Amino acid sequence: MRQEKKEDLEPTSYERVVFKNASDYHYLKIHLDCEEEVRLNDAHFKQLIISALKDLHGEVGASLPFDVLKFDEKSLSAILRVYSSGLVKLWSALTLLGSYHGKRCAFRVEQVSPFLLSLAGNSRELVLD
Amino acid sequence: MWETLKKCPRHLLVCEKSSFKSTNSRHSIHVQQHYFNYRVSVLIPECSALPQKLDSIVKDFGSYYLVKDVPLHKLVCEEFITTFLSKGSFYALSCSTRIDQDNAAALLPTGKLIISVDKDTYEELGLEGQSSRYSHKTPMRYVISMDLTASSFAPGGNRYKRVMWALAEKKPLKFDFLMAWNPSDDRRANLISYFSAYQLKEYQPSVAIKTLKDIECPVLQSSDLRATSAESCDAQEFFDWQGVVFNEIESENDSGNFLSTYCCPDPNIVVDQATLCTITGFILPEKIHLLLESLCHYFTEPKLTPWAVLAVHGFADSPVTWREDEHGFHKGGENLYSFVVFRNHDYWLQMAVGANDGCPP
């Protein structure tokens, strides 16, 4: 167990800091909607998004760095992280992707936020019978 | 053109640090004034199961109700005010209404009714309100606010008659409402019998408890919000990390990983196990306050972990965030906060809002 430092035992003083536009990243919760059954692993999923970026924004657009933080193979849903300056490029590329290997598909962007924690609770998903 | 598109809407993260032992601590006020809560999550590192006291609070969160097609004037009538508003805290929020597209309504426990309507509805309704703070040149959304417990709103008075006429005859508005009631005494009226003429169903908040294994946890110093030394992580990094844990995302990525380069902020330690408890539903601030107090009490006995986290998500389509501050939905309707409770009874409070929100109090 870590030994308590003397300063830890004394109550801390009040401090308030307001960060405006502090998040460098935006996070997107998306899922791939396909007419026919499609099997994709996480690497293929990312490659699909890269090809969507290339189709719309060219080679420079395809070099936009983004992360696939989480991917679910069953539901084809994922959480992406992208620099805030690249959000519009990424989101537009996702919107305009129409097919995968000749099969019609579409990306549905369910939630976008500069805070990853926000993606852990979306009240619009609340379904009551 | 691309330079303009690189800009993102404004968002705010407010970080406060204080101590539960301080008489000026405002943690209770912050919890109580955030009225509409959708999800509460608790993370306790170095813990394999939820502590007994927390477990009993979680199991006794109380019911909430979905009541369909309730005319809004039913929440304004004299009988409702005397039965419920004067005898406890009543919470009501319109369900399945999108704050950026539809009309929405909310009844706060302070007795204030907030109605957020589009331009056409506002003009037809004929009640006095204000244009939304987040309207542009042409206001397309208006907010009508009325204090149902004020003396100026006494039944039989001119204002009361005007409101009843507008809501019952001029432009009848109906909503599906999520409702919960916290009576102040034992002689409680029955919400179910009062709304028996409508389709009503009772729900319990859903609870999910999970044990996470081998997770990297940032090292924090309660007195150092900005991590001025390299010995701990700052509040912003920790807030991002909370998103990783609550979304159950892997954080062990090396810089050459094709999929993700996210890494846990340094310095960090690997914890064998942690308990993650998530409660989802229409959750009252009173219950969240109980959870917070219990989490604080958890550290009265020696514990391995130096901190635990309580995170609360607000409803994205609520007309208000904290107090009566207007809430809007731009690209997202985030209004959330989290408490980091430290072993020495210090705490960090982090409140996050999106573009169409004012700064949290």
Coordinates of C-alpha atoms in Angstrom, one line a residue:
Chain A
M1 CA 0.0 0.0 0.0
R2 CA 1.3 3.4 -0.9
Q3 CA 2.4 5.4 2.2
E4 CA 0.3 8.4 2.8
K5 CA 2.1 11.6 2.3
K6 CA 1.5 14.4 4.8
E7 CA 0.0 16.6 2.2
D8 CA -2.5 13.9 1.2
L9 CA -4.0 13.9 4.7
E10 CA -4.9 17.6 4.7
P11 CA -8.0 18.6 2.8
T12 CA -7.2 20.2 -0.6
S13 CA -8.0 23.8 -1.3
Y14 CA -10.8 24.7 -3.7
E15 CA -9.8 25.2 -7.4
R16 CA -11.9 25.5 -10.5
V17 CA -10.6 25.4 -14.1
V18 CA -12.7 25.8 -17.2
F19 CA -11.3 24.2 -20.4
K20 CA -12.8 25.6 -23.6
N21 CA -12.4 23.4 -26.7
A22 CA -9.7 21.5 -24.9
S23 CA -10.4 18.2 -26.5
D24 CA -8.1 17.6 -29.5
Y25 CA -10.2 14.7 -30.6
H26 CA -13.7 14.0 -31.5
Y27 CA -15.2 10.5 -31.1
L28 CA -17.8 8.9 -33.3
K29 CA -20.0 5.9 -32.6
I30 CA -20.9 4.3 -35.9
H31 CA -22.2 1.1 -37.3
L32 CA -22.2 -0.4 -40.8
D33 CA -25.6 -1.2 -42.2
C34 CA -25.6 -3.7 -45.0
E35 CA -28.3 -5.1 -47.2
E36 CA -26.7 -8.5 -47.4
E37 CA -24.7 -10.2 -44.7
V38 CA -21.1 -9.0 -44.6
R39 CA -18.2 -10.3 -42.6
L40 CA -15.5 -7.9 -41.6
N41 CA -12.8 -8.0 -39.0
D42 CA -11.4 -4.9 -37.4
A43 CA -8.5 -4.4 -39.9
H44 CA -10.9 -4.7 -42.9
F45 CA -13.3 -2.3 -41.2
K46 CA -10.6 0.3 -40.8
Q47 CA -9.4 -0.3 -44.4
L48 CA -13.0 0.2 -45.6
I49 CA -13.0 3.6 -43.9
I50 CA -9.6 4.5 -45.4
S51 CA -10.9 3.6 -48.8
A52 CA -14.0 5.8 -48.2
L53 CA -11.7 8.7 -47.3
K54 CA -9.6 8.1 -50.4
D55 CA -12.7 8.0 -52.7
L56 CA -13.9 11.4 -51.4
H57 CA -10.8 13.2 -50.4
G58 CA -8.1 11.6 -52.4
E59 CA -4.7 10.3 -51.3
V60 CA -4.2 13.2 -48.9
G61 CA -7.6 12.5 -47.3
A62 CA -6.8 8.9 -47.0
S63 CA -3.7 9.8 -44.9
L64 CA -6.0 11.3 -42.2
P65 CA -5.0 9.6 -39.0
F66 CA -7.9 8.1 -37.0
D67 CA -8.2 5.2 -34.5
V68 CA -10.7 2.4 -34.3
L69 CA -10.9 2.3 -30.5
K70 CA -13.5 -0.4 -30.3
F71 CA -15.0 -2.8 -32.9
D72 CA -17.8 -5.3 -32.5
E73 CA -17.7 -7.9 -35.4
K74 CA -21.2 -9.1 -34.7
S75 CA -23.0 -5.8 -34.9
L76 CA -20.4 -4.1 -37.1
S77 CA -20.4 -1.2 -34.8
A78 CA -17.3 0.8 -33.7
I79 CA -16.0 3.8 -31.8
L80 CA -13.6 6.0 -33.8
R81 CA -11.3 8.7 -32.7
V82 CA -10.2 11.5 -35.0
Y83 CA -8.5 14.8 -34.6
S84 CA -11.1 17.6 -34.3
S85 CA -9.7 19.2 -37.5
G86 CA -10.4 16.1 -39.4
L87 CA -13.9 15.4 -38.2
V88 CA -15.7 16.9 -41.2
K89 CA -13.5 15.0 -43.7
L90 CA -14.1 11.7 -41.9
W91 CA -17.8 12.2 -41.3
S92 CA -18.4 13.2 -44.9
A93 CA -16.5 10.2 -46.2
L94 CA -18.5 7.8 -44.0
T95 CA -21.7 9.4 -45.1
L96 CA -20.9 9.0 -48.8
L97 CA -19.7 5.4 -48.8
G98 CA -22.3 3.4 -50.6
S99 CA -21.0 -0.1 -51.2
Y100 CA -18.5 -2.7 -50.0
H101 CA -17.3 -5.3 -52.5
G102 CA -20.3 -4.6 -54.7
K103 CA -22.8 -5.0 -51.8
R104 CA -24.8 -1.9 -50.9
C105 CA -24.1 -0.6 -47.4
A106 CA -24.2 2.6 -45.4
F107 CA -22.5 3.9 -42.3
R108 CA -24.9 5.2 -39.6
V109 CA -23.3 7.7 -37.4
E110 CA -25.1 7.2 -34.1
Q111 CA -23.3 9.7 -31.9
V112 CA -20.5 12.3 -32.1
S113 CA -18.9 14.0 -29.2
P114 CA -15.6 15.6 -28.2
F115 CA -15.9 13.6 -24.9
L116 CA -15.4 9.8 -25.1
L117 CA -17.2 9.4 -21.8
S118 CA -20.3 10.9 -23.5
L119 CA -20.5 7.8 -25.8
A120 CA -21.0 5.6 -22.8
G121 CA -24.5 6.9 -22.2
N122 CA -26.8 8.0 -25.0
S123 CA -30.3 8.6 -23.8
R124 CA -31.6 8.4 -27.4
E125 CA -31.0 4.7 -27.2
L126 CA -33.4 4.3 -24.3
V127 CA -36.2 2.1 -25.5
L128 CA -39.1 1.4 -23.2
D129 CA -41.8 -1.1 -24.2
Chain B
M1 CA -12.6 26.7 -47.3
W2 CA -11.1 23.7 -45.5
E3 CA -9.9 26.0 -42.8
T4 CA -13.4 26.9 -41.8
L5 CA -14.4 23.2 -41.9
K6 CA -11.6 22.3 -39.5
K7 CA -13.2 24.3 -36.7
C8 CA -15.4 22.4 -34.4
P9 CA -18.3 23.6 -32.2
R10 CA -17.4 24.9 -28.8
H11 CA -17.4 22.5 -25.9
L12 CA -16.6 23.0 -22.2
L13 CA -15.0 20.9 -19.5
V14 CA -15.1 22.4 -16.0
C15 CA -12.8 20.7 -13.5
E16 CA -13.1 21.5 -9.8
K17 CA -11.3 20.1 -6.8
S18 CA -12.4 20.4 -3.2
S19 CA -12.9 18.3 -0.1
F20 CA -16.0 16.6 1.3
K21 CA -14.8 17.8 4.7
S22 CA -15.0 21.4 3.6
T23 CA -18.1 23.3 4.8
N24 CA -18.2 25.2 1.6
S25 CA -18.1 22.2 -0.6
R26 CA -20.8 22.4 -3.3
H27 CA -20.9 18.7 -4.3
S28 CA -24.4 18.3 -3.0
I29 CA -25.7 21.3 -4.9
H30 CA -24.2 20.2 -8.1
V31 CA -25.8 16.7 -7.8
Q32 CA -29.2 18.0 -6.7
Q33 CA -29.4 20.7 -9.4
H34 CA -28.8 18.3 -12.3
Y35 CA -32.3 17.0 -12.4
F36 CA -32.6 14.6 -15.3
N37 CA -30.1 11.7 -15.2
Y38 CA -30.1 8.8 -17.6
R39 CA -27.1 6.7 -16.6
V40 CA -25.0 6.4 -13.5
S41 CA -21.7 4.5 -13.5
V42 CA -19.5 3.6 -10.6
L43 CA -15.9 2.3 -11.0
I44 CA -14.0 1.0 -8.0
P45 CA -10.5 -0.3 -8.7
E46 CA -9.0 -3.0 -6.6
C47 CA -12.4 -4.4 -5.8
S48 CA -13.9 -7.6 -7.0
A49 CA -17.5 -7.0 -6.1
L50 CA -19.7 -4.0 -5.3
P51 CA -19.5 -3.1 -1.5
Q52 CA -22.6 -4.2 0.4
K53 CA -23.8 -0.7 1.2
L54 CA -23.5 0.4 -2.4
D55 CA -25.2 -2.8 -3.5
S56 CA -28.2 -2.2 -1.3
I57 CA -28.5 1.4 -2.5
V58 CA -28.3 0.3 -6.1
K59 CA -31.0 -2.4 -5.6
D60 CA -33.3 0.2 -4.0
F61 CA -33.2 2.9 -6.6
G62 CA -36.9 3.2 -6.8
S63 CA -39.3 3.0 -9.7
Y64 CA -40.0 5.5 -12.5
Y65 CA -43.0 5.6 -14.7
L66 CA -43.8 6.1 -18.4
V67 CA -47.2 7.7 -18.8
K68 CA -48.4 8.1 -22.4
D69 CA -50.3 10.9 -24.1
V70 CA -50.6 13.1 -21.0
P71 CA -52.1 16.5 -21.9
L72 CA -49.7 19.2 -20.5
H73 CA -52.5 21.0 -18.8
K74 CA -52.8 18.0 -16.4
L75 CA -49.5 19.0 -14.9
V76 CA -50.6 22.6 -14.4
C77 CA -54.1 22.0 -12.9
E78 CA -54.8 22.8 -9.2
E79 CA -55.4 19.2 -8.2
F80 CA -51.9 18.1 -9.5
I81 CA -50.2 21.0 -7.7
T82 CA -51.8 20.4 -4.3
T83 CA -51.4 16.6 -4.6
F84 CA -47.8 16.4 -5.7
L85 CA -45.9 19.6 -6.0
S86 CA -46.6 20.9 -2.5
K87 CA -45.8 17.5 -0.9
G88 CA -42.5 16.4 -2.4
S89 CA -40.2 16.6 -5.4
F90 CA -41.9 15.7 -8.7
Y91 CA -39.8 15.0 -11.8
A92 CA -41.3 14.7 -15.3
L93 CA -39.5 14.8 -18.7
S94 CA -41.1 14.3 -22.1
C95 CA -40.0 11.0 -23.6
S96 CA -39.0 10.3 -27.2
T97 CA -39.0 14.0 -28.0
R98 CA -35.9 15.5 -29.6
I99 CA -34.9 18.9 -28.3
D100 CA -33.6 20.0 -31.6
Q101 CA -36.6 19.0 -33.7
D102 CA -39.7 18.5 -31.5
N103 CA -41.6 20.2 -28.7
A104 CA -40.4 19.1 -25.3
A105 CA -41.5 19.7 -21.7
A106 CA -40.0 19.1 -18.3
L107 CA -41.3 19.6 -14.8
L108 CA -38.5 20.4 -12.3
P109 CA -38.7 19.5 -8.6
T110 CA -38.7 23.2 -7.8
G111 CA -42.2 23.4 -9.3
K112 CA -41.0 25.1 -12.6
L113 CA -42.5 23.9 -15.8
I114 CA -40.2 24.3 -18.8
I115 CA -41.7 24.0 -22.3
S116 CA -39.4 24.1 -25.3
V117 CA -41.4 24.6 -28.5
D118 CA -40.8 25.4 -32.2
K119 CA -41.8 28.8 -33.7
D120 CA -45.2 27.7 -35.0
T121 CA -46.3 26.1 -31.7
Y122 CA -45.1 29.2 -29.8
E123 CA -47.2 31.5 -31.9
E124 CA -50.3 29.3 -31.7
L125 CA -49.9 28.8 -27.9
G126 CA -50.0 32.5 -27.1
L127 CA -47.9 32.2 -23.9
E128 CA -45.1 34.4 -23.0
G129 CA -41.6 32.9 -23.4
Q130 CA -38.1 33.7 -24.6
S131 CA -36.4 32.8 -27.8
S132 CA -33.8 30.1 -27.4
R133 CA -30.3 31.3 -26.5
Y134 CA -29.0 29.1 -29.3
S135 CA -31.2 30.6 -32.1
H136 CA -29.4 32.4 -34.9
K137 CA -30.8 35.4 -36.7
T138 CA -34.3 34.1 -36.9
P139 CA -35.5 32.4 -33.7
M140 CA -36.9 29.0 -34.5
R141 CA -37.2 27.8 -30.9
Y142 CA -38.7 29.3 -27.8
V143 CA -38.6 28.4 -24.2
I144 CA -41.6 29.0 -21.9
S145 CA -41.0 28.8 -18.2
M146 CA -43.6 29.1 -15.5
D147 CA -43.4 28.6 -11.7
L148 CA -46.4 26.6 -10.7
T149 CA -45.9 27.2 -7.0
A150 CA -45.6 31.0 -7.2
S151 CA -48.3 33.1 -5.6
S152 CA -48.8 34.8 -9.0
F153 CA -49.9 31.4 -10.4
A154 CA -52.6 30.8 -7.7
P155 CA -55.6 28.9 -9.1
G156 CA -58.3 31.2 -10.2
G157 CA -55.9 34.0 -10.9
N158 CA -55.6 35.6 -14.4
R159 CA -52.2 34.0 -15.1
Y160 CA -53.5 30.5 -14.1
K161 CA -56.6 31.0 -16.3
R162 CA -54.6 32.1 -19.3
V163 CA -52.2 29.2 -19.0
M164 CA -55.0 26.6 -18.6
W165 CA -56.9 28.1 -21.6
A166 CA -53.7 28.0 -23.8
L167 CA -52.8 24.5 -22.9
A168 CA -56.3 23.0 -22.8
E169 CA -58.1 24.8 -25.5
K170 CA -55.9 27.0 -27.7
K171 CA -53.1 24.6 -28.5
P172 CA -53.5 21.3 -26.6
L173 CA -50.1 19.7 -26.2
K174 CA -49.7 16.0 -25.3
F175 CA -46.5 14.2 -24.4
D176 CA -45.3 10.8 -23.2
F177 CA -43.7 11.6 -19.9
L178 CA -41.1 9.9 -17.8
M179 CA -42.1 10.6 -14.2
A180 CA -40.8 10.0 -10.7
W181 CA -41.9 11.3 -7.4
N182 CA -40.0 11.7 -4.1
P183 CA -42.6 12.5 -1.5
S184 CA -41.5 14.5 1.5
D185 CA -43.8 12.7 4.0
D186 CA -45.3 9.2 4.5
R187 CA -48.8 10.3 3.5
R188 CA -47.9 9.8 -0.1
A189 CA -50.5 10.2 -2.9
N190 CA -50.4 7.5 -5.5
L191 CA -49.0 8.5 -8.8
I192 CA -50.4 5.3 -10.4
S193 CA -54.0 6.1 -9.3
Y194 CA -53.7 9.8 -10.2
F195 CA -52.8 8.9 -13.8
S196 CA -54.9 5.8 -14.1
A197 CA -56.9 7.3 -17.0
Y198 CA -53.7 7.1 -19.1
Q199 CA -51.5 4.3 -20.3
L200 CA -49.0 3.9 -17.5
K201 CA -46.2 1.5 -16.9
E202 CA -43.8 1.2 -14.0
Y203 CA -40.1 0.5 -14.6
Q204 CA -37.1 -0.3 -12.5
P205 CA -33.7 1.1 -13.4
S206 CA -31.6 -1.6 -15.1
V207 CA -28.4 -2.5 -13.3
A208 CA -25.3 -4.1 -14.8
I209 CA -22.3 -5.1 -12.7
K210 CA -19.0 -6.2 -14.3
T211 CA -15.5 -7.1 -13.1
L212 CA -12.8 -5.7 -15.3
K213 CA -9.4 -7.5 -15.2
D214 CA -5.9 -6.1 -15.6
I215 CA -6.7 -2.5 -16.4
E216 CA -4.2 0.3 -16.4
C217 CA -5.2 3.1 -14.1
P218 CA -3.7 6.6 -14.1
V219 CA -1.9 7.8 -11.0
L220 CA -3.6 10.9 -9.6
Q221 CA -2.8 13.4 -6.9
S222 CA -5.9 15.0 -5.4
S223 CA -4.3 18.3 -4.8
D224 CA -2.8 18.6 -8.3
L225 CA -5.6 19.1 -10.8
R226 CA -3.2 20.2 -13.6
A227 CA -0.4 17.7 -12.9
T228 CA 2.3 20.3 -12.5
S229 CA 4.7 17.6 -11.6
A230 CA 5.3 14.6 -13.7
E231 CA 4.2 12.3 -10.9
S232 CA 0.5 12.2 -11.7
C233 CA -2.0 12.7 -14.6
D234 CA -4.0 15.8 -15.1
A235 CA -7.8 16.1 -14.9
Q236 CA -8.3 16.3 -18.7
E237 CA -6.3 13.2 -19.4
F238 CA -8.2 11.4 -16.6
F239 CA -11.5 12.5 -18.0
D240 CA -10.6 10.9 -21.4
W241 CA -9.4 7.8 -19.7
Q242 CA -12.8 7.5 -17.9
G243 CA -14.4 7.3 -21.4
V244 CA -12.0 4.5 -22.3
V245 CA -13.0 2.5 -19.2
F246 CA -16.7 3.1 -19.3
N247 CA -16.8 2.2 -23.0
E248 CA -14.7 -0.9 -22.2
I249 CA -12.0 -0.1 -24.7
E250 CA -8.6 -1.7 -24.8
S251 CA -5.8 0.7 -24.1
E252 CA -2.8 -1.5 -24.6
N253 CA -1.7 -0.3 -28.0
D254 CA 1.8 0.2 -29.2
S255 CA 2.6 3.1 -31.5
G256 CA 2.8 0.8 -34.5
N257 CA -0.7 -0.7 -34.1
F258 CA -2.7 -0.3 -37.3
L259 CA -6.1 0.0 -35.5
S260 CA -5.5 2.3 -32.6
T261 CA -2.7 4.2 -31.0
Y262 CA -4.5 5.1 -27.8
C263 CA -2.5 4.5 -24.7
C264 CA -3.4 5.0 -21.0
P265 CA -1.9 8.3 -19.8
D266 CA 1.4 8.1 -17.9
P267 CA 2.1 7.6 -15.0
N268 CA -0.2 4.6 -14.5
I269 CA -0.4 1.3 -12.6
V270 CA -1.9 -2.0 -13.6
V271 CA -4.7 -3.0 -11.4
D272 CA -5.7 -6.7 -11.1
Q273 CA -9.4 -6.1 -11.1
A274 CA -12.0 -3.4 -10.8
T275 CA -15.8 -3.3 -10.4
L276 CA -17.9 -1.4 -12.9
C277 CA -21.6 -0.9 -12.0
T278 CA -23.9 0.8 -14.5
I279 CA -27.5 1.9 -13.6
T280 CA -29.7 3.1 -16.5
G281 CA -33.2 4.6 -16.3
F282 CA -34.8 7.8 -15.0
I283 CA -32.6 8.4 -12.0
L284 CA -33.3 11.0 -9.3
P285 CA -30.5 13.2 -7.9
E286 CA -31.5 12.1 -4.4
K287 CA -30.4 8.6 -5.2
I288 CA -27.2 9.8 -6.9
H289 CA -26.4 11.8 -3.8
L290 CA -26.9 8.6 -1.7
L291 CA -24.5 6.8 -3.9
L292 CA -21.9 9.5 -3.7
E293 CA -22.1 9.6 0.1
S294 CA -21.7 5.9 0.2
L295 CA -18.7 6.0 -2.1
C296 CA -17.2 8.6 0.3
H297 CA -18.0 6.4 3.2
Y298 CA -16.2 3.5 1.4
F299 CA -12.9 5.2 2.2
T300 CA -13.4 5.5 5.9
E301 CA -11.8 2.1 6.2
P302 CA -8.3 1.5 4.6
K303 CA -8.6 0.5 0.9
L304 CA -6.0 -0.4 -1.7
T305 CA -7.3 2.0 -4.3
P306 CA -6.6 5.7 -3.8
W307 CA -9.7 6.7 -5.7
A308 CA -13.0 5.7 -7.2
V309 CA -15.2 7.3 -9.8
L310 CA -18.9 8.1 -10.1
A311 CA -20.0 9.3 -13.6
V312 CA -23.5 10.6 -14.4
H313 CA -25.0 11.1 -17.9
G314 CA -27.8 13.6 -18.4
F315 CA -30.6 13.1 -20.9
A316 CA -29.5 14.4 -24.3
D317 CA -33.0 15.8 -24.9
S318 CA -33.7 17.5 -21.6
P319 CA -34.6 21.2 -21.9
V320 CA -32.3 22.0 -19.0
T321 CA -28.9 21.0 -17.7
W322 CA -28.1 22.3 -14.2
R323 CA -30.7 24.5 -12.5
E324 CA -32.7 26.1 -15.3
D325 CA -29.8 26.6 -17.8
E326 CA -31.1 25.9 -21.3
H327 CA -29.9 22.8 -23.0
G328 CA -29.7 22.3 -26.7
F329 CA -28.5 19.6 -29.1
H330 CA -26.0 20.6 -31.7
K331 CA -23.9 17.6 -32.9
G332 CA -24.5 16.0 -29.5
G333 CA -26.6 16.6 -26.4
E334 CA -23.8 15.8 -23.9
N335 CA -24.3 17.1 -20.4
L336 CA -22.5 14.9 -18.0
Y337 CA -20.4 15.0 -14.9
S338 CA -18.2 12.7 -12.9
F339 CA -16.9 12.7 -9.3
V340 CA -13.4 11.3 -8.6
V341 CA -13.6 10.4 -4.9
F342 CA -10.2 10.2 -3.2
R343 CA -9.1 8.2 -0.2
N344 CA -8.4 11.3 1.8
H345 CA -12.0 12.6 1.2
D346 CA -10.9 15.1 -1.5
Y347 CA -12.8 15.0 -4.7
W348 CA -12.5 16.2 -8.3
L349 CA -15.7 17.2 -10.1
Q350 CA -15.6 17.3 -13.9
M351 CA -18.6 18.7 -15.8
A352 CA -18.8 18.5 -19.5
V353 CA -21.3 20.3 -21.9
G354 CA -21.5 20.7 -25.6
A355 CA -22.0 23.6 -28.0
N356 CA -25.6 24.5 -27.1
D357 CA -25.1 24.7 -23.4
G358 CA -24.0 27.4 -20.9
C359 CA -21.1 27.0 -18.6
P360 CA -21.9 24.6 -15.7
P361 CA -22.3 26.3 -12.3

